[in-house]
PDB file of C-alpha atoms in Angstrom:
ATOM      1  CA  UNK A   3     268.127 -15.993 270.590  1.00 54.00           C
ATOM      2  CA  UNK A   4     267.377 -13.100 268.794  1.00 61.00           C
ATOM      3  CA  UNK A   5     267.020 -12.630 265.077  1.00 69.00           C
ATOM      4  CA  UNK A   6     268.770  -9.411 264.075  1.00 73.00           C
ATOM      5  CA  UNK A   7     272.705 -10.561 263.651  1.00 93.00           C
ATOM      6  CA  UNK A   8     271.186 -13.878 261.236  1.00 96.00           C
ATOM      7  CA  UNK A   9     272.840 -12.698 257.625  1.00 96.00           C
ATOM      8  CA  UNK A  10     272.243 -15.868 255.370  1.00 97.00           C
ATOM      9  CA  UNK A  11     269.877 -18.883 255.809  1.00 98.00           C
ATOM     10  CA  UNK A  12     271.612 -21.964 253.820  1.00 97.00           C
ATOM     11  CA  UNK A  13     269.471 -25.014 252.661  1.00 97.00           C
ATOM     12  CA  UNK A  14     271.525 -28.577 251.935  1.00 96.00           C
ATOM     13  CA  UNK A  15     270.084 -30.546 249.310  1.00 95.00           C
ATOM     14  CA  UNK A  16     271.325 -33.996 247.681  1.00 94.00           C
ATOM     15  CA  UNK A  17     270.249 -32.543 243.948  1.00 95.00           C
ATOM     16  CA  UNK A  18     270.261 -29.267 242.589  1.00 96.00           C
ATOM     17  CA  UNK A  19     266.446 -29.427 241.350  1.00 96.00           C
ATOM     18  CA  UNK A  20     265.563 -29.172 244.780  1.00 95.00           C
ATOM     19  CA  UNK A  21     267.652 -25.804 245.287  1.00 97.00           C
ATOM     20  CA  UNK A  22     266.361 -24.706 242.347  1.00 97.00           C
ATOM     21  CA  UNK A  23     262.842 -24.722 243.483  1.00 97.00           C
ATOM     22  CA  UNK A  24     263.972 -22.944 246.631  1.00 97.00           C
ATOM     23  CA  UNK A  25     265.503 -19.920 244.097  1.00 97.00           C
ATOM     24  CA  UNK A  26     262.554 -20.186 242.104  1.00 97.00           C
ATOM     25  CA  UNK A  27     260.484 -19.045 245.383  1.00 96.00           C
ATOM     26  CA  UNK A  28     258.692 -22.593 245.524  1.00 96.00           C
ATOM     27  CA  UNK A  29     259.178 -24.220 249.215  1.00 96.00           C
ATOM     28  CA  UNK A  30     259.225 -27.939 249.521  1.00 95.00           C
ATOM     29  CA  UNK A  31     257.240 -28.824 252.693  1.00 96.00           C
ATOM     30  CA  UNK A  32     256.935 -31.895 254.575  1.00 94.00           C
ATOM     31  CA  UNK A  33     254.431 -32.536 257.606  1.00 94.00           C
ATOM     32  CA  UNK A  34     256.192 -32.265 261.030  1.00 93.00           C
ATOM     33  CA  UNK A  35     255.212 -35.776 261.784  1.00 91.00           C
ATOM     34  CA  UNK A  36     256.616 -37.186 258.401  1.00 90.00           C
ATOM     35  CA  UNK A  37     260.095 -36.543 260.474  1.00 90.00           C
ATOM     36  CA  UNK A  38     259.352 -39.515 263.127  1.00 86.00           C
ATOM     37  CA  UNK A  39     260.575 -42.150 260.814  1.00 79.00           C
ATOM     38  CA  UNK A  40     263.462 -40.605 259.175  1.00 80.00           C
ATOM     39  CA  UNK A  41     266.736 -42.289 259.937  1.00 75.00           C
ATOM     40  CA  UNK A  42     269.545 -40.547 261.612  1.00 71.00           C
ATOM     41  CA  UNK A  43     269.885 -36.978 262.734  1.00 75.00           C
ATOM     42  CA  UNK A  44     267.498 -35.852 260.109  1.00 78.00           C
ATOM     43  CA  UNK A  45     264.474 -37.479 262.068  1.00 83.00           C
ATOM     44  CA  UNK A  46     263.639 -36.795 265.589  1.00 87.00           C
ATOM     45  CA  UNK A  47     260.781 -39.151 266.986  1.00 85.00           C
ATOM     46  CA  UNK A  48     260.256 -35.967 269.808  1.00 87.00           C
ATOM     47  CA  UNK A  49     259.043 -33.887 266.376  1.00 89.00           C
ATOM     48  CA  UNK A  50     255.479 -31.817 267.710  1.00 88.00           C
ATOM     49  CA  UNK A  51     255.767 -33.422 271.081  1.00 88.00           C
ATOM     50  CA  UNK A  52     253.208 -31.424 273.508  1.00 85.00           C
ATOM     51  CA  UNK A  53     255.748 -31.794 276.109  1.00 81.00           C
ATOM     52  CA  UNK A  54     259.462 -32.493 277.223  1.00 77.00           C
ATOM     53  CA  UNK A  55     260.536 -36.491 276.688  1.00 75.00           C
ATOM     54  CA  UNK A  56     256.704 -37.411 275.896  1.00 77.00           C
ATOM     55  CA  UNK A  57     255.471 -39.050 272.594  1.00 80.00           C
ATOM     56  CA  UNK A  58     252.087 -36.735 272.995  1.00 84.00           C
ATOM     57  CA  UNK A  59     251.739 -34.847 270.006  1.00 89.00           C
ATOM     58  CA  UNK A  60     250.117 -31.986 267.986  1.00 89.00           C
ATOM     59  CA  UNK A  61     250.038 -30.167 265.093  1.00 92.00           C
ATOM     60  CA  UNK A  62     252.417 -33.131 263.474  1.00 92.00           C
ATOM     61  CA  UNK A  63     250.433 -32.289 260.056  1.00 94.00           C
ATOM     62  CA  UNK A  64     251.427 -28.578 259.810  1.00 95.00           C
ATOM     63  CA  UNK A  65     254.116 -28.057 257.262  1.00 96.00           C
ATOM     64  CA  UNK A  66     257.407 -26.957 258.069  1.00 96.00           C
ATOM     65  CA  UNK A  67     260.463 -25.976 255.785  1.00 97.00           C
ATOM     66  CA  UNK A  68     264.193 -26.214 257.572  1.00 95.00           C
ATOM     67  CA  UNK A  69     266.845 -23.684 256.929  1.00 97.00           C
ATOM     68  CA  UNK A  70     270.314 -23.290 258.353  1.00 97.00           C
ATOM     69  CA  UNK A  71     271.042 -20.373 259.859  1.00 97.00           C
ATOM     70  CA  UNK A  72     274.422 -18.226 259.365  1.00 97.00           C
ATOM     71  CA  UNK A  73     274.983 -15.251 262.147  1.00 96.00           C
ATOM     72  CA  UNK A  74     277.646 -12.626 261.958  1.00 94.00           C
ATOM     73  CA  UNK A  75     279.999 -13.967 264.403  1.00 95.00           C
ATOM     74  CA  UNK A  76     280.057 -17.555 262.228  1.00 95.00           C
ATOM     75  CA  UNK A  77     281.657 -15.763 259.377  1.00 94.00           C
ATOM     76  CA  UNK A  78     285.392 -15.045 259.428  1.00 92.00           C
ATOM     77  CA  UNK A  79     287.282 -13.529 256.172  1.00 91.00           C
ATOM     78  CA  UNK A  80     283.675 -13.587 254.256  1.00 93.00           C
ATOM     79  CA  UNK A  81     283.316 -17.233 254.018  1.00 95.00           C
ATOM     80  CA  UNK A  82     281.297 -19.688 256.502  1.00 96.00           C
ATOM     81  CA  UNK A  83     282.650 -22.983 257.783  1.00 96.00           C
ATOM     82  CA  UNK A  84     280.046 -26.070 257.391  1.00 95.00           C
ATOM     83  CA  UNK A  85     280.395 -28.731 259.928  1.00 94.00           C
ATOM     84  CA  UNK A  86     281.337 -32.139 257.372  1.00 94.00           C
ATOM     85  CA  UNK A  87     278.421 -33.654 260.316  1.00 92.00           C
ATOM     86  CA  UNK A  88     275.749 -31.450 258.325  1.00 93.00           C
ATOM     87  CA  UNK A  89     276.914 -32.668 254.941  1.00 93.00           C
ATOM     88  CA  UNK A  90     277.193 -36.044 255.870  1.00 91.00           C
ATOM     89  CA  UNK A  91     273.416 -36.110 257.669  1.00 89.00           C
ATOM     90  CA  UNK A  92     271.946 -34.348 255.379  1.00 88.00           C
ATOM     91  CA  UNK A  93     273.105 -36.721 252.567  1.00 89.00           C
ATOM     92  CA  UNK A  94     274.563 -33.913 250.247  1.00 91.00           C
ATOM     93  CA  UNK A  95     278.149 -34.579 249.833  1.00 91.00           C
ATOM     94  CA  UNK A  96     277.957 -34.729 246.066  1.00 94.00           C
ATOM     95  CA  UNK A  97     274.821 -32.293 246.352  1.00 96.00           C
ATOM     96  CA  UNK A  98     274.217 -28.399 246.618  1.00 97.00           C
ATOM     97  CA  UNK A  99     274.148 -25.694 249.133  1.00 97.00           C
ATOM     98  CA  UNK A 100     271.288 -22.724 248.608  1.00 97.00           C
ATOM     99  CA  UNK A 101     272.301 -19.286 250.178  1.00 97.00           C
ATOM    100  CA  UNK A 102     269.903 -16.833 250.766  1.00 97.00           C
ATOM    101  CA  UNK A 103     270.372 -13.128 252.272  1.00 96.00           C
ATOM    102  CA  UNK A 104     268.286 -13.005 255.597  1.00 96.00           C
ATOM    103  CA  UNK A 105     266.969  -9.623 255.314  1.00 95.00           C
ATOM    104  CA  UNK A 106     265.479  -9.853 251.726  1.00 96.00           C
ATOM    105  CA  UNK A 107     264.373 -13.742 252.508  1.00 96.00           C
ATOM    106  CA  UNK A 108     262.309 -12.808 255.732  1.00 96.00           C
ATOM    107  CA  UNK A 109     260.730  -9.619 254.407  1.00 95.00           C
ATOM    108  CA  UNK A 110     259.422 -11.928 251.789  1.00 95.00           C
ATOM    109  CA  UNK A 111     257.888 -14.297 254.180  1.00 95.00           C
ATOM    110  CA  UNK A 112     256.459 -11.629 256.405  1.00 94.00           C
ATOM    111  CA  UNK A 113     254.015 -10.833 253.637  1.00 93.00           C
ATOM    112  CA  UNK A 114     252.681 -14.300 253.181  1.00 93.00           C
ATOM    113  CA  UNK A 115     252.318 -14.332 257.347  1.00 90.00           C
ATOM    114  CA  UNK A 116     250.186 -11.311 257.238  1.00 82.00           C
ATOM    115  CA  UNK A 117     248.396 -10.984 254.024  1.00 78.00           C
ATOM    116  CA  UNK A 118     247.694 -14.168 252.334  1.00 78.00           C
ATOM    117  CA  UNK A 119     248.316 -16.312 255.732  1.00 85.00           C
ATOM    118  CA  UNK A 120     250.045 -18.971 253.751  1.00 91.00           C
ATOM    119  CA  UNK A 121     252.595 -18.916 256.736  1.00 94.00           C
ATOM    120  CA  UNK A 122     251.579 -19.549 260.259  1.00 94.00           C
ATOM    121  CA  UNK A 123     255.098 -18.007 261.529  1.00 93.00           C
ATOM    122  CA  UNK A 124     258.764 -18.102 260.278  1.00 96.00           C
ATOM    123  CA  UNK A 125     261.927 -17.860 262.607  1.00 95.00           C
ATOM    124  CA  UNK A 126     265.042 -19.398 264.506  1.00 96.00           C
ATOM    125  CA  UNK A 127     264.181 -22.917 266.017  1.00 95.00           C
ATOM    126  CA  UNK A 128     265.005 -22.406 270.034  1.00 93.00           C
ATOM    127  CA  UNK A 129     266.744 -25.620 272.560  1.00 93.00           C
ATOM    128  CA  UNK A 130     265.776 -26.025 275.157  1.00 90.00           C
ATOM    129  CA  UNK A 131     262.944 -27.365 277.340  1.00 85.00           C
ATOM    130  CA  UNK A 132     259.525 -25.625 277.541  1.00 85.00           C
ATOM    131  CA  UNK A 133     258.399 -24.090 280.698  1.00 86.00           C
ATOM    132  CA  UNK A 134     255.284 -24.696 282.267  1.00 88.00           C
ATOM    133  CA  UNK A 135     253.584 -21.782 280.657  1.00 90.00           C
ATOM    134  CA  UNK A 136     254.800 -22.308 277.246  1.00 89.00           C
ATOM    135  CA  UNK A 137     253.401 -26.170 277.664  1.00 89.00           C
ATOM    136  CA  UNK A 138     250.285 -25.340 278.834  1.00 91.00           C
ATOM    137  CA  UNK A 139     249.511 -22.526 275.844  1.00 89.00           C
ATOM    138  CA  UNK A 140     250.558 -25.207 273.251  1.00 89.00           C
ATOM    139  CA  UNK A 141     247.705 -27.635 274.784  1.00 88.00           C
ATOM    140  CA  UNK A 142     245.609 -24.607 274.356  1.00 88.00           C
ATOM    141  CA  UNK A 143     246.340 -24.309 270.782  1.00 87.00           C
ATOM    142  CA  UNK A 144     249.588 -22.182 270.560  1.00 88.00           C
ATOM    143  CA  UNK A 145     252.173 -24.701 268.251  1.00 91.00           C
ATOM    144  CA  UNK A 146     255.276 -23.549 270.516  1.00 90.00           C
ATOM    145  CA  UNK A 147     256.053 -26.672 270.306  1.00 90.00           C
ATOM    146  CA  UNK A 148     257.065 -26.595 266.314  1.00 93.00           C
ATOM    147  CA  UNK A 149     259.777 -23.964 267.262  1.00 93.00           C
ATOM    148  CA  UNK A 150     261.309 -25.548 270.410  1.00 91.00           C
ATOM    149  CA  UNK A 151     263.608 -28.664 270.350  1.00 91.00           C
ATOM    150  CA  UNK A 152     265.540 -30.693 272.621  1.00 89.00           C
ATOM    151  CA  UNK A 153     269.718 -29.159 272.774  1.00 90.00           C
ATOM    152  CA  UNK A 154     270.972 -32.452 271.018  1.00 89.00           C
ATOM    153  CA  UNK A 155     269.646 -30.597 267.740  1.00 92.00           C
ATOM    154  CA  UNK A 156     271.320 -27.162 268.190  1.00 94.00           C
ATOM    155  CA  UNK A 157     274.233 -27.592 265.666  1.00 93.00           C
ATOM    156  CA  UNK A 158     271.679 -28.019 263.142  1.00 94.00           C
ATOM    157  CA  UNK A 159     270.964 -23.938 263.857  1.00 96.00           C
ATOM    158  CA  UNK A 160     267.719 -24.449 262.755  1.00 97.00           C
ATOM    159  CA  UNK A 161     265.752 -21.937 261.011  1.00 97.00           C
ATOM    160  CA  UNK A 162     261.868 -22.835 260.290  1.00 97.00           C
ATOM    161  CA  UNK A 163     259.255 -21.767 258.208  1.00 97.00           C
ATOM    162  CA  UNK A 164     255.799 -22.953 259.066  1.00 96.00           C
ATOM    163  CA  UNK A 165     252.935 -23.210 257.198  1.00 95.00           C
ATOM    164  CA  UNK A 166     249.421 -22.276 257.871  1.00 93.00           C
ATOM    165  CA  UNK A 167     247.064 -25.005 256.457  1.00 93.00           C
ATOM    166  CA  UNK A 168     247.362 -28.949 257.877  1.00 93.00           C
ATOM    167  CA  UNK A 169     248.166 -31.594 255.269  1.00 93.00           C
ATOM    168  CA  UNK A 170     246.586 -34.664 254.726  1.00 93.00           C
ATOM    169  CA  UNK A 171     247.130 -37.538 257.110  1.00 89.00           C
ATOM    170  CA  UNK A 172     246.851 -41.231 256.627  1.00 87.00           C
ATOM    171  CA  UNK A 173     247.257 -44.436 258.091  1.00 83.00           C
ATOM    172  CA  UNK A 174     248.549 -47.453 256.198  1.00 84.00           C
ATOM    173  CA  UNK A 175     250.283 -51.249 256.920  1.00 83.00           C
ATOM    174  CA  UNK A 176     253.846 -50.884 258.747  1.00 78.00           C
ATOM    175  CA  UNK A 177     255.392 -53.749 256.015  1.00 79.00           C
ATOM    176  CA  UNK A 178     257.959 -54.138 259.027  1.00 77.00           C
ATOM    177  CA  UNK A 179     255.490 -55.729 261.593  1.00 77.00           C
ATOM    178  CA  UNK A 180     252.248 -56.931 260.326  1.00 82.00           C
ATOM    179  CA  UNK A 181     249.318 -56.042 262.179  1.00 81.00           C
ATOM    180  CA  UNK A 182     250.827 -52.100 262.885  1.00 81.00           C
ATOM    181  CA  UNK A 183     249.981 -49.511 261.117  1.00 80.00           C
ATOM    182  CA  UNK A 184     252.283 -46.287 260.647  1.00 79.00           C
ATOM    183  CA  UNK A 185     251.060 -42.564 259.731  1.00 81.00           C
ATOM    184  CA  UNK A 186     251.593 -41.604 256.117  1.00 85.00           C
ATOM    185  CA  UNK A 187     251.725 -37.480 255.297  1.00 90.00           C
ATOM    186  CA  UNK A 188     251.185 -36.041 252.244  1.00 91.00           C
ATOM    187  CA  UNK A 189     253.279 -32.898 251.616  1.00 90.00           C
ATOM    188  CA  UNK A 190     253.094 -29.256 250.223  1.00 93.00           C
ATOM    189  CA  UNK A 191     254.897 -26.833 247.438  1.00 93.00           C
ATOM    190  CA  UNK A 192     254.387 -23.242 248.773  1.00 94.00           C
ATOM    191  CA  UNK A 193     254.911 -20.979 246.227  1.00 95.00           C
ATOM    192  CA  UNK A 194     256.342 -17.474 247.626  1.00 95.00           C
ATOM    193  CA  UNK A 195     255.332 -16.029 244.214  1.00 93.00           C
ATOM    194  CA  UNK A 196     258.620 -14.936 243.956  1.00 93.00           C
ATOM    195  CA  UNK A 197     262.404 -15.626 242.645  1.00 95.00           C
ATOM    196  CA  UNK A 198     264.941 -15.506 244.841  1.00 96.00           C
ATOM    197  CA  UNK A 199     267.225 -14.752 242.257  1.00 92.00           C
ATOM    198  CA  UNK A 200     268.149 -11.204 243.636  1.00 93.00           C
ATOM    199  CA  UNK A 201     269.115 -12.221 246.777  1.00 95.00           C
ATOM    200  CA  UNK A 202     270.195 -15.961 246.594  1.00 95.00           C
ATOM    201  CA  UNK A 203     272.555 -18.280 244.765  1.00 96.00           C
ATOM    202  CA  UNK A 204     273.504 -21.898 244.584  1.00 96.00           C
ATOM    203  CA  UNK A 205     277.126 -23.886 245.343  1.00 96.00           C
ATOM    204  CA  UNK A 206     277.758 -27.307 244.724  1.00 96.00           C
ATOM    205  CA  UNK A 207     279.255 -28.923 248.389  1.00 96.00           C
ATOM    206  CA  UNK A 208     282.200 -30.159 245.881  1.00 95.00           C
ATOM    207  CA  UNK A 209     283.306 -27.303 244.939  1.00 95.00           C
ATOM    208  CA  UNK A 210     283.850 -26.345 248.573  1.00 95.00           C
ATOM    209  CA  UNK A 211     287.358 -25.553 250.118  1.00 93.00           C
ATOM    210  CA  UNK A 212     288.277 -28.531 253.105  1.00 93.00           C
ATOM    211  CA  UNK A 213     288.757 -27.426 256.152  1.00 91.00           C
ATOM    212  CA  UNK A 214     289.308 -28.852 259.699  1.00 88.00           C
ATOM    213  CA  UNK A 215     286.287 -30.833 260.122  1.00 87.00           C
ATOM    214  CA  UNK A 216     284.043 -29.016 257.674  1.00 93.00           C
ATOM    215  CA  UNK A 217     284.124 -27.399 254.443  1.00 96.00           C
ATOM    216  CA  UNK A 218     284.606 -23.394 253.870  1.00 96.00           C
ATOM    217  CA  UNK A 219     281.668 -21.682 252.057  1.00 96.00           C
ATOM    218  CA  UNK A 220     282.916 -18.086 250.370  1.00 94.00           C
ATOM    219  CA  UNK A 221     279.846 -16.101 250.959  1.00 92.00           C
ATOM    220  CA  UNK A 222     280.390 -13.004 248.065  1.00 71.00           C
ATOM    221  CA  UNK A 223     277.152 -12.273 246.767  1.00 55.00           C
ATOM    222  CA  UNK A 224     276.765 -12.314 242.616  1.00 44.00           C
ATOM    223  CA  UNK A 225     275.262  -9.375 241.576  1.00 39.00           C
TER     224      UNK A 225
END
């Protein structure tokens, strides 16, 4: 899907500190594999898989940051409807909605991809399944497989930022069934060295207008 009619990336948050840190330029990264446990829609236990329907991994300890994206056919009379499922998965009905212009956002990240490498690659997750050449570059070291998921997930119009270096990984008792053990993944603050502030703001999800089956998001940029 190409990139160039994406206007706003939104992050959903249950607390305003974390948005905060996102305006502040400071991304809040968790390990790809940290997302195999997480209840509900928020995990997927097919996270890093090598290949389609197979619990084969790799690079589950590079970070990733999730976005939401918002493309110019999604907005109608300058606002953006948000499906109540994304609000109600992501555990922010009394929490807060970051909105950040694309353009200013992914110029941003470009420099950390090519001159401090901070970023391993930023862009629009794909759903689909992998073809046989895209599965055999990611066994030969290509992590396609951090920017592909399965179609169930393409509501979530995923937008990803990945980082470059792997976090720590570390294996510990599964309290649940003794004997097991279950992988534990520290995470990662990258700093973008950079507000936000001049092309971002904040909205609490209850100050939101209702609509049917989501909630209306007026997208006016403060100066």
């Amino acid at each position: 899907m190409p990139n160039n009619d994406i206007v706003y990336l939104l992050k959903f948050a249950p607390k305003e500190a974390f948005i905060e840190d996102l305006l502040n330029g400071r991304l809040y990264m968790n390990a790809a594999g940290y997302y195999h446990s997480l209840p509900g829609e928020q995990g997927d236990p097919l996270e890093a898989s090598m290949a389609p329907g197979v619990c084969l991994y790799g690079y589950t300890c590079l970070p990733i940051y999730c976005m939401y994206t918002v493309r110019e056919n999604d907005i109608v009379d300058n606002a953006v409807k948000i499906p109540m499922r994304m609000i109600q998965e992501f555990g922010c009905a009394d929490g807060w909605i970051g909105i950040v212009q694309y353009d200013s956002f992914t110029r941003l990240a470009d420099r950390h991809t090519t001159d401090d490498e901070n970023i391993y690659a930023h862009g629009p997750i794909s759903y689909g399944i992998p073809g046989p050449k895209l599965i055999r570059e990611i066994f030969e070291g290509i992590p396609h497989n951090l920017v592909i998921k399965t179609p169930k997930y393409a509501y979530q119009k995923e937008y990803r930022i990945i980082g470059s270096q792997p976090v720590e990984c570390r294996l510990i008792p599964d309290e649940n069934h003794p004997g097991c053990k279950i992988e534990e993944y520290d995470h990662v603050k990258l700093d973008l060295g950079s507000s936000l502030a001049d092309f971002s703001w904040k909205a609490s999800v209850s100050s939101l207008e209702e609509a049917q089956d989501g909630l209306m998001l007026e997208l006016q940029h403060r100066a």
